[in-house]
CSV table of C-alpha atoms and ligand atoms in Angstrom, one decimal:
chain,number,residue,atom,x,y,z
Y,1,UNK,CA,-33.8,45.2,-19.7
Y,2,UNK,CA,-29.9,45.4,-19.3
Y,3,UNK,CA,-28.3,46.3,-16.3
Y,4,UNK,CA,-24.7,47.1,-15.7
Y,5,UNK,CA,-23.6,46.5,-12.3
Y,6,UNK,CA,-20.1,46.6,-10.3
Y,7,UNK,CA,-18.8,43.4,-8.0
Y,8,UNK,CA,-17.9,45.2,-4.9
Y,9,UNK,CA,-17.5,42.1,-2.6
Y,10,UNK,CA,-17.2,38.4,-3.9
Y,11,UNK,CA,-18.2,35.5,-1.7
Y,12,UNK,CA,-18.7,31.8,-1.9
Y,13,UNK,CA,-21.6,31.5,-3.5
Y,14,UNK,CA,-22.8,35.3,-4.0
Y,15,UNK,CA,-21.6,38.7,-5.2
Y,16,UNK,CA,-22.4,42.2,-4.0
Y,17,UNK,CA,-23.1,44.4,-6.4
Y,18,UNK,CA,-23.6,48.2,-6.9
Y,19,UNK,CA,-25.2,49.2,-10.3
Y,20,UNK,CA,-23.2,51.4,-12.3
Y,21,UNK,CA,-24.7,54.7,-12.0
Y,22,UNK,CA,-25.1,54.4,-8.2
Y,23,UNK,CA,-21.0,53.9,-7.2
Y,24,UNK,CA,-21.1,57.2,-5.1
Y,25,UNK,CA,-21.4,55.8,-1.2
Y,26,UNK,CA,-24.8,56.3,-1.2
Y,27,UNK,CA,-26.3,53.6,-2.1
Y,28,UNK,CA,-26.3,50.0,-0.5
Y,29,UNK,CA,-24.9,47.0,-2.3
Y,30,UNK,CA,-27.1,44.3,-3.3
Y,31,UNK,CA,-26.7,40.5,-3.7
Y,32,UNK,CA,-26.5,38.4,-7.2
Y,33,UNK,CA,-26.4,34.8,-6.5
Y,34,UNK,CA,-24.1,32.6,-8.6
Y,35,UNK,CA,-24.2,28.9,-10.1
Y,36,UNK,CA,-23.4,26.2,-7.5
Y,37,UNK,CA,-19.5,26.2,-8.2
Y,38,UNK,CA,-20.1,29.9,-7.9
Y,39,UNK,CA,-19.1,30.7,-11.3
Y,40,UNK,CA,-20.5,33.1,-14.3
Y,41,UNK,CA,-20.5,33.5,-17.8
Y,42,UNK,CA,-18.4,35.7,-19.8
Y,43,UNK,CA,-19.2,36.9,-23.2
Y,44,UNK,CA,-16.1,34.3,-24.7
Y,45,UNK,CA,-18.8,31.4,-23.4
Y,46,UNK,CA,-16.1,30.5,-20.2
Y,47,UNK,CA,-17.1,30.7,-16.9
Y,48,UNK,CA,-15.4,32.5,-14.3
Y,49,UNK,CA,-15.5,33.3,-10.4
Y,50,UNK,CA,-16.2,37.1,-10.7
Y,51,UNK,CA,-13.8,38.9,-8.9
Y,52,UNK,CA,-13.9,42.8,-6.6
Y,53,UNK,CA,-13.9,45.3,-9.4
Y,54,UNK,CA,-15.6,42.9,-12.3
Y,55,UNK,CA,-18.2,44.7,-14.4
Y,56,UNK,CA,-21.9,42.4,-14.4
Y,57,UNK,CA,-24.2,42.5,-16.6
Y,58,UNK,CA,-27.7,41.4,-15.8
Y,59,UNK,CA,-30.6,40.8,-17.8
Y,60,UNK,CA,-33.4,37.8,-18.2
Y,61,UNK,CA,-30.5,35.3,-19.0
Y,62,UNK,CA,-28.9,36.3,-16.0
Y,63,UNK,CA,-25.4,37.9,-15.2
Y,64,UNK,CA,-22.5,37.8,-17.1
Y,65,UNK,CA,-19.3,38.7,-17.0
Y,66,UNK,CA,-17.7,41.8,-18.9
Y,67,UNK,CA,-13.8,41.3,-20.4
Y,68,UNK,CA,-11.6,42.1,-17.8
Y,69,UNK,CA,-8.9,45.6,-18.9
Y,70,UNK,CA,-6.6,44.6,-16.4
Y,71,UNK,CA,-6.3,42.5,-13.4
Y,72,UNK,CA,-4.4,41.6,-10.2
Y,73,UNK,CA,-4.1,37.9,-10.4
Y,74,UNK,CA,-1.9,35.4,-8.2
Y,75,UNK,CA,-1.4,31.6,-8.8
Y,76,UNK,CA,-2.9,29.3,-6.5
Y,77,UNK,CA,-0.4,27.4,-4.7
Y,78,UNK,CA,-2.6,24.6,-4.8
Y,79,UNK,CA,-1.9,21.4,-7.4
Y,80,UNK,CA,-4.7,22.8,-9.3
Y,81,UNK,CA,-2.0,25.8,-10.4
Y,82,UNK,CA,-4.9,28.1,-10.9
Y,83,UNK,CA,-4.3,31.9,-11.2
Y,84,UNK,CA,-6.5,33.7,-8.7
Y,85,UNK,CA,-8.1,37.5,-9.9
Y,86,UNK,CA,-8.2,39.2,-6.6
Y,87,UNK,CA,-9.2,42.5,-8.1
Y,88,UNK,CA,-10.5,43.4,-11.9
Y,89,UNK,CA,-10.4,46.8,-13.8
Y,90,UNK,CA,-8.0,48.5,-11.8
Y,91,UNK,CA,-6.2,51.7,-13.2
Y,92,UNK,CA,-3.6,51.8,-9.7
Y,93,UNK,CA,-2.2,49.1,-7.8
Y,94,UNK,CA,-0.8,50.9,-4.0
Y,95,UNK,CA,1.9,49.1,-3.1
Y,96,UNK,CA,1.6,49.8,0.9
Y,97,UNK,CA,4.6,48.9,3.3
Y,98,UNK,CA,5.1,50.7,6.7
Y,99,UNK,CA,8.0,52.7,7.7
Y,100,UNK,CA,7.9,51.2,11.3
Y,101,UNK,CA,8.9,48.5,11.4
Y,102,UNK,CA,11.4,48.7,8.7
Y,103,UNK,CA,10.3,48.4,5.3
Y,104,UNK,CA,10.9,45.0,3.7
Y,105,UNK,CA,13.0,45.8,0.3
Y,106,UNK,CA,12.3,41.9,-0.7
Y,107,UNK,CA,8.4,42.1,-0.3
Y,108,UNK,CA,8.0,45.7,-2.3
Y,109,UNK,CA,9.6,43.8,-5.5
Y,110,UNK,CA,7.1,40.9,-4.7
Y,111,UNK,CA,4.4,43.5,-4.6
Y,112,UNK,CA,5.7,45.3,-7.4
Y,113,UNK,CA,6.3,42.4,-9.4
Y,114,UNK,CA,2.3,41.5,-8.5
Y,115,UNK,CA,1.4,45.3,-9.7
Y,116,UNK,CA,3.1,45.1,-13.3
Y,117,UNK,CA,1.6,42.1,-13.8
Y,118,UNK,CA,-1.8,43.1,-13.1
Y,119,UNK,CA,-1.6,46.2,-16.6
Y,120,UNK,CA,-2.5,48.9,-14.1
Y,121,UNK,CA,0.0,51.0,-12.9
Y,122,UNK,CA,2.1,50.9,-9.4
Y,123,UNK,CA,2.3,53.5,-6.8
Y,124,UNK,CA,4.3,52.6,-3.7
Y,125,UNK,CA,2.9,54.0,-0.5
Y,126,UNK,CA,5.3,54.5,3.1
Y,127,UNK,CA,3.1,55.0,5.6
Y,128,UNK,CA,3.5,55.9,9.5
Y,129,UNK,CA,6.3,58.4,8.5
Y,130,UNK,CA,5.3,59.8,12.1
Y,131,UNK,CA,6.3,57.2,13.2
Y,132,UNK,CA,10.4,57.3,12.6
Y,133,UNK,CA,12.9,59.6,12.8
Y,134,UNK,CA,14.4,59.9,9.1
Y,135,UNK,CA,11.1,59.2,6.9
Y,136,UNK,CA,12.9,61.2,4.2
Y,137,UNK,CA,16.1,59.2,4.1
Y,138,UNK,CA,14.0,55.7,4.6
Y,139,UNK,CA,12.0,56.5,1.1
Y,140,UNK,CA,15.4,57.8,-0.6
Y,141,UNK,CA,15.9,53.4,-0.1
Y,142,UNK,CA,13.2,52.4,-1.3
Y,143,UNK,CA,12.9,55.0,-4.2
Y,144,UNK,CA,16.1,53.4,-5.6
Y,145,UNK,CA,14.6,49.6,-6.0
Y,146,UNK,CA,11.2,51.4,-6.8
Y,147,UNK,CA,12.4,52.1,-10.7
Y,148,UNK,CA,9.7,54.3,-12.2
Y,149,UNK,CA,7.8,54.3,-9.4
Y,150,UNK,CA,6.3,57.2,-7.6
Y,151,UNK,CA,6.9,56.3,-3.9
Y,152,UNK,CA,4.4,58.9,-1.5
Y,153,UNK,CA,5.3,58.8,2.0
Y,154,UNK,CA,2.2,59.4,4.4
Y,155,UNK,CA,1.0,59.6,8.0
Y,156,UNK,CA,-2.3,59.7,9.1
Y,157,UNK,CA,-2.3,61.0,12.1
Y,158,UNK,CA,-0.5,64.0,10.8
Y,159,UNK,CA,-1.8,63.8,7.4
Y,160,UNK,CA,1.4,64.1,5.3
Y,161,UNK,CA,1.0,62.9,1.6
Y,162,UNK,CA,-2.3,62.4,1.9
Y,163,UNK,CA,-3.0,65.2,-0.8
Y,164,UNK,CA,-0.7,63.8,-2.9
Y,165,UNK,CA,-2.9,60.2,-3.0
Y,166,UNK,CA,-5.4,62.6,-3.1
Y,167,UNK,CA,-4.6,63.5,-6.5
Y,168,UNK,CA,-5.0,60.2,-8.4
Y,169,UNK,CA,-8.4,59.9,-6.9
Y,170,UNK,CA,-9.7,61.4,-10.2
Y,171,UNK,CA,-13.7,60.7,-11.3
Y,172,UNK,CA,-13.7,57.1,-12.7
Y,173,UNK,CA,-10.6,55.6,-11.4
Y,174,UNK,CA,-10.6,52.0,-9.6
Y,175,UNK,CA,-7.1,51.7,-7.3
Y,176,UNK,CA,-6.5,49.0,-4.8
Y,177,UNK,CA,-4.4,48.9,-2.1
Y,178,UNK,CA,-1.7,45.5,-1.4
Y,179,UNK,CA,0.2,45.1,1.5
Y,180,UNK,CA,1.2,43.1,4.6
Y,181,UNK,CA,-1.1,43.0,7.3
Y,182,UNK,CA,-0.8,45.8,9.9
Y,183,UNK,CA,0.8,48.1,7.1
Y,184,UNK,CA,-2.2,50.8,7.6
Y,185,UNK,CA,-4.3,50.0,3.8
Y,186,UNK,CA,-7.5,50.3,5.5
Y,187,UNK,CA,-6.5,53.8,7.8
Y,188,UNK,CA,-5.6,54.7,4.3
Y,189,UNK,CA,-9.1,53.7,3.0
Y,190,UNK,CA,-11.0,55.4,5.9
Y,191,UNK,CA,-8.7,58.6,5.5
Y,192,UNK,CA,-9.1,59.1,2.1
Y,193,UNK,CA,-13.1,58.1,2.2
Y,194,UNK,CA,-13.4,60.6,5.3
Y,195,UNK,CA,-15.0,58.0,7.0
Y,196,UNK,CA,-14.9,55.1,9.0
Y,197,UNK,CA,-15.9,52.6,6.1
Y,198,UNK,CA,-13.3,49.7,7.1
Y,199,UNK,CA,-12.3,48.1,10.5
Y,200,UNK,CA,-8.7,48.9,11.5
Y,201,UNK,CA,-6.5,46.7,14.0
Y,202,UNK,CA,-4.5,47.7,17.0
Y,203,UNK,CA,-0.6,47.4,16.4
Y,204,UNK,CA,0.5,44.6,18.7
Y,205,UNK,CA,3.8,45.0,20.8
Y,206,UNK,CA,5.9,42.5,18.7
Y,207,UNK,CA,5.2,44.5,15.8
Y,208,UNK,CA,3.0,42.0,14.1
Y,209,UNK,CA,-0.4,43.2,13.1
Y,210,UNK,CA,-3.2,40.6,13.0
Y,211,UNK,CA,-5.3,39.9,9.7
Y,212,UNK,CA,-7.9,43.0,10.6
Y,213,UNK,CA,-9.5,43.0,6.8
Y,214,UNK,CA,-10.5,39.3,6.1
Y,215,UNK,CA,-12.1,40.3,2.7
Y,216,UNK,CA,-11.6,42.3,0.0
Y,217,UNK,CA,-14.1,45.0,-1.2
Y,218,UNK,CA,-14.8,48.1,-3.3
Y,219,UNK,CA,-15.4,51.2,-1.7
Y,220,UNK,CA,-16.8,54.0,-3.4
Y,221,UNK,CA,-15.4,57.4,-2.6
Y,222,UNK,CA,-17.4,60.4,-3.0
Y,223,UNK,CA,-15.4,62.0,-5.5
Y,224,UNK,CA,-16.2,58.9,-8.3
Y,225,UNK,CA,-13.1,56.9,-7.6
Y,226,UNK,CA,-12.9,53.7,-6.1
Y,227,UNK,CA,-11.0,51.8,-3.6
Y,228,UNK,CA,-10.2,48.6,-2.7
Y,229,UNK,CA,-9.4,47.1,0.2
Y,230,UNK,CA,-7.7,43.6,0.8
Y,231,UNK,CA,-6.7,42.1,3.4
Y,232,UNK,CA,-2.6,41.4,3.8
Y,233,UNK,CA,-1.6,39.3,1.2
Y,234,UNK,CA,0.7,36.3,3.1
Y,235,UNK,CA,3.4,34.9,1.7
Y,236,UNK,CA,1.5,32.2,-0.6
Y,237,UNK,CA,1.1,32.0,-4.2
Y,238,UNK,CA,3.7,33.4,-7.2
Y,239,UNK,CA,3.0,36.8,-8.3
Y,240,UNK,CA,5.9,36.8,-10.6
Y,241,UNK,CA,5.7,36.3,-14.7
Y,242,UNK,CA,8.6,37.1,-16.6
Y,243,UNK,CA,7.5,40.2,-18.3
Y,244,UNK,CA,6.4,41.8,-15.2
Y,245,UNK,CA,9.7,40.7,-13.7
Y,246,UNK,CA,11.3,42.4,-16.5
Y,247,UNK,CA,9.9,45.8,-15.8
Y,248,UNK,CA,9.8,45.6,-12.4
Y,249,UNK,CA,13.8,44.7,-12.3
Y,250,UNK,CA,14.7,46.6,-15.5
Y,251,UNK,CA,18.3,47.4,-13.7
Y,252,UNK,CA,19.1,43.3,-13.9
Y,253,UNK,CA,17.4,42.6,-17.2
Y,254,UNK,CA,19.5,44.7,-18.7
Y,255,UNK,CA,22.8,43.7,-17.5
Y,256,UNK,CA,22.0,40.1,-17.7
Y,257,UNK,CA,21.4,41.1,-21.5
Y,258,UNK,CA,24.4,42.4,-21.5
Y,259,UNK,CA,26.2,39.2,-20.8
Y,260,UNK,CA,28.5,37.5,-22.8
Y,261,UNK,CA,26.1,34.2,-23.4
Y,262,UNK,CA,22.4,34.8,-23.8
Y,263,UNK,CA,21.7,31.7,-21.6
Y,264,UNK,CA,23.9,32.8,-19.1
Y,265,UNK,CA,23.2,31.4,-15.6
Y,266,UNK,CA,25.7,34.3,-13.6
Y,267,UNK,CA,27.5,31.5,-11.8
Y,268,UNK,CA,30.7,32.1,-12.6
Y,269,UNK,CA,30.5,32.0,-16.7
Y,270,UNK,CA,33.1,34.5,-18.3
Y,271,UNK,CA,32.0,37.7,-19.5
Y,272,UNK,CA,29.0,37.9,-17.0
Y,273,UNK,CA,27.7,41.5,-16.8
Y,274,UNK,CA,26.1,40.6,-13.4
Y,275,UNK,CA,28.3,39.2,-11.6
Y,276,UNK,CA,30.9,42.1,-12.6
Y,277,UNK,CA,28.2,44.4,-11.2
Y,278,UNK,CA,28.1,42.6,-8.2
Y,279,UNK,CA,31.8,42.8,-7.9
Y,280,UNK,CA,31.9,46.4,-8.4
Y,281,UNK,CA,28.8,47.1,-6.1
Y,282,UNK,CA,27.2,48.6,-8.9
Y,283,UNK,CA,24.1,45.7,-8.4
Y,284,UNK,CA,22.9,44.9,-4.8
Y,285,UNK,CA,23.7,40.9,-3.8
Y,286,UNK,CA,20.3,41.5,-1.9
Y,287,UNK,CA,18.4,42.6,-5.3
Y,288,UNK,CA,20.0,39.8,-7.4
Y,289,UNK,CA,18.8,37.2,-4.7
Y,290,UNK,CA,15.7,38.9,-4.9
Y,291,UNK,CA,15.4,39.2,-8.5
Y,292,UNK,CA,16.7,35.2,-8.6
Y,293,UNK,CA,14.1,33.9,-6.1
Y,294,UNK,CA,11.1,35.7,-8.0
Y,295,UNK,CA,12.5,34.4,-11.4
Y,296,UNK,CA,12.7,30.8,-10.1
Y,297,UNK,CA,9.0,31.0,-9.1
Y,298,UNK,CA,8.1,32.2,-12.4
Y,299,UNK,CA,10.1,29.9,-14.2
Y,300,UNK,CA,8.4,26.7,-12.1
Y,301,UNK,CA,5.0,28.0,-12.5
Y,302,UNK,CA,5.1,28.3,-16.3
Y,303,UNK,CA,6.5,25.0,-16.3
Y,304,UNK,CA,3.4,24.1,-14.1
Y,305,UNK,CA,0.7,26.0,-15.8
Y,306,UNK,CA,1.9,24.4,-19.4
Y,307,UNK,CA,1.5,21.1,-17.7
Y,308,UNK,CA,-1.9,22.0,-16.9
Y,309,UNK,CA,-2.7,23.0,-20.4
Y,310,UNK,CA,-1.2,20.4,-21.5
Y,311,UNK,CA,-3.5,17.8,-19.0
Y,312,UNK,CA,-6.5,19.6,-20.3
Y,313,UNK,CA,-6.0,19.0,-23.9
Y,314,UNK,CA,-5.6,15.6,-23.2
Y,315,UNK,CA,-8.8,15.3,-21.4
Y,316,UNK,CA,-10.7,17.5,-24.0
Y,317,UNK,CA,-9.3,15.1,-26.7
Y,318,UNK,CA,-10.5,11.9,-24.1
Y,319,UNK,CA,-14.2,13.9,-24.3
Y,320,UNK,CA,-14.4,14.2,-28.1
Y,321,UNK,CA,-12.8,10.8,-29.0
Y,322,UNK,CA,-15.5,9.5,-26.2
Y,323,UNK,CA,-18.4,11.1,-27.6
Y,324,UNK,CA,-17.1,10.1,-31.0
Y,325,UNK,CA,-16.7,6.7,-30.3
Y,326,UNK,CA,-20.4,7.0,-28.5
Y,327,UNK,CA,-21.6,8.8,-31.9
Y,328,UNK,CA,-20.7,5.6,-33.9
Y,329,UNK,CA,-22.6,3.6,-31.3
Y,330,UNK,CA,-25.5,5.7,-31.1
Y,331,UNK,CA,-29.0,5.2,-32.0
Y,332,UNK,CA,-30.1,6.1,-35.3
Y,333,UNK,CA,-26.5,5.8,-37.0
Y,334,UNK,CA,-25.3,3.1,-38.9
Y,335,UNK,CA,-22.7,0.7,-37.4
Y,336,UNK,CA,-19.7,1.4,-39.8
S,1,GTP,N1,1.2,56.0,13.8
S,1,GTP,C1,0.6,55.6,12.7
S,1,GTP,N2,-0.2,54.5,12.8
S,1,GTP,C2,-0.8,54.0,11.7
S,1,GTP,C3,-0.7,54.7,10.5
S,1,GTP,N3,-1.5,54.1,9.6
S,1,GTP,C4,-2.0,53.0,10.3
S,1,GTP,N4,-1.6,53.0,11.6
S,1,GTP,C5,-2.0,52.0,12.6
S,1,GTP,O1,-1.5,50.7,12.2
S,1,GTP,C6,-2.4,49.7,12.6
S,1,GTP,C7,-2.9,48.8,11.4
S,1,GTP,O2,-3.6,49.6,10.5
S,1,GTP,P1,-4.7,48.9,9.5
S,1,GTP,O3,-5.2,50.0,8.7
S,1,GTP,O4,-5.7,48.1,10.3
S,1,GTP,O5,-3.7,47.9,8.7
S,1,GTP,P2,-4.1,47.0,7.4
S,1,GTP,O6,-3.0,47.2,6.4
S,1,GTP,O7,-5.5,47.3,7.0
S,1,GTP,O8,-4.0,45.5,8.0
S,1,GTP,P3,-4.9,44.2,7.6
S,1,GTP,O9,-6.3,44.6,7.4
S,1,GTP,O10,-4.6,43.2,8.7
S,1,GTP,O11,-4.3,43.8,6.3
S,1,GTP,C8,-3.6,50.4,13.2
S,1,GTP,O12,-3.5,50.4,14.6
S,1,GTP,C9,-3.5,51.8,12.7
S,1,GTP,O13,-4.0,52.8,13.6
S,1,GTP,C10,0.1,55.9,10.5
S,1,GTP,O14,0.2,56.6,9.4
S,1,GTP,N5,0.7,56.3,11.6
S,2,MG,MG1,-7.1,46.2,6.8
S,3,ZN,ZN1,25.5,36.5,-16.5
């Protein structure tokens, strides 16, 4: 007997899962333990930590993992330079920022960066538009570094643009919801469920909303899509890779392809197409330091992830000249 079942929470050493014909609400999750480094198998013969969203199959061998279509991965900011899936199989990635306080141009590209990355596609979500006084003029800023993005703006408490997130709720479809913490991704969860399914945290005075959602997890909405929540995603770990970069600043790319030396650094060489944007106002010095920051991140963790490739050959290449070595010595073969 196969099984097919969804990860809708990840632990340490355990997942939740919901089987795939029961991801309505109305059924409760159940638990499928995982080997000691709380790993599974994958059909390529890795293993992997199984991630929110992943796809198990179960049968006598136990579970294994399903290919991934798309993912929302981070790297680890430890020395181990890991990437870290914190979500699998996800058709929308909600980029969530509040309009109170101000929005934070800087952590939308971050966030945008993380959602091009991931293959699904990005939708960037205002929220507490009750909130200010000029909601409309506040997205008009964020529409412009947002390029070929649709940016909804929404209150709960009054319900604007809620039938508009409404819409990409469609039978089937997995979105998840990023943000920083206090931005109003689980109101959004519990509005569009129609229920209270997640815990929500009081907005403190400075401004500063506590971590309210300490994990992440899939929550199936009566309708056939799923959400997921996660909690606010702090400041660690690069989200960027060049090609997501690309897309998700396609107004630098292209004039830094327009300047006058492919490898130009736009510090002052001649003929750069940047920095003459920047001089006419055409480019934003507050995008270019954003696009700069996030490229230097993605730069020094490829440099970081080919050393680690390049540590792991070595040590597969110790293994097999080891159990070489240990073949020639072994019983039953002649010495040469
Ligand atoms: N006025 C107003 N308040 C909102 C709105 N959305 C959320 N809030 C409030 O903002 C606070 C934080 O909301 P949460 O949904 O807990 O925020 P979160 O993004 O899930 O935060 P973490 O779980 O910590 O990542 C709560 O007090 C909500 O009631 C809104 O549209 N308008
Ligand atoms: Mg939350
Ligand atoms: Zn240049």
């Amino acid at each position: 007997m196969i099984d097919l079942f969804r990860v809708v929470r990840a632990d340490k050493g355990a997942v939740l899962v919901l089987p795939a014909d029961g991801l309505d609400g109305a059924h409760e999750p159940r638990r499928v333990a995982l080997d000691r480094d709380g790993l599974v198998a994958t059909e390529g013969g890795d293993r992997l930590a199984p991630t929110v969203g992943d796809w198990l199959l179960v049968d006598e061998a136990g579970p294994s993992l399903r290919p991934r279509t798309t993912a929302l991965v981070r790297d680890s900011a430890g020395a181990t330079s890991r990437v870290q899936a914190l979500a699998a199989n996800i058709d929308v990635v909600l980029v969530v920022e509040h309009l109170e306080p101000d929005p934070d141009l800087g952590r939308i590209e971050r966030m945008l960066t993380l959602a091009w990355r991931s293959g699904a596609t990005p939708v960037v979500v205002l929220t507490k538009a009750d909130l200010v006084p000029d909601p409309d003029g506040m997205t008009a800023e964020v529409e412009a570094v947002a390029l070929a993005v649709d940016v909804h703006t929404v209150s709960v408490p009054t319900g604007r643009g809620l039938d508009a997130l409404r819409a990409l709720l469609v039978p089937g479809a997995t979105l998840v919801a990023v943000g920083p913490s206090g931005a109003g991704k689980s109101t959004l969860v519990n509005a569009l469920a129609g229920r209270e399914v997640m815990a929500t945290g009081e907005r403190r005075v400075d401004g500063r909303g506590r971590h309210t959602t300490t994990h992440r997890e899939l929550v199936p909405l009566a309708g056939g899509a799923m959400l997921i929540d996660t909690p606010g995603i702090r400041g660690v770990g690069v989200v960027a890779d060049e090609d997501a970069l690309d897309t998700t600043f396609a107004d630098v790319a292209e004039l830094a392809g327009a300047c006058r030396f492919a490898d130009c650094h736009h510090a002052g060489e001649p003929g750069c197409a940047i920095q003459a944007a920047l001089d006419s106002g055409e480019l934003a010095e507050r995008r270019f330091d954003s696009w700069r920051r996030l490229a230097r991140e993605a730069a020094y963790q490829a440099r970081r992830s080919d050393a680690r490739l390049r540590a792991e050959e070595r040590d597969r290449w110790k293994k097999v000249t080891k159990e070489y070595q240990r073949g020639l010595r072994g019983p039953g073969r002649p010495r040469p």
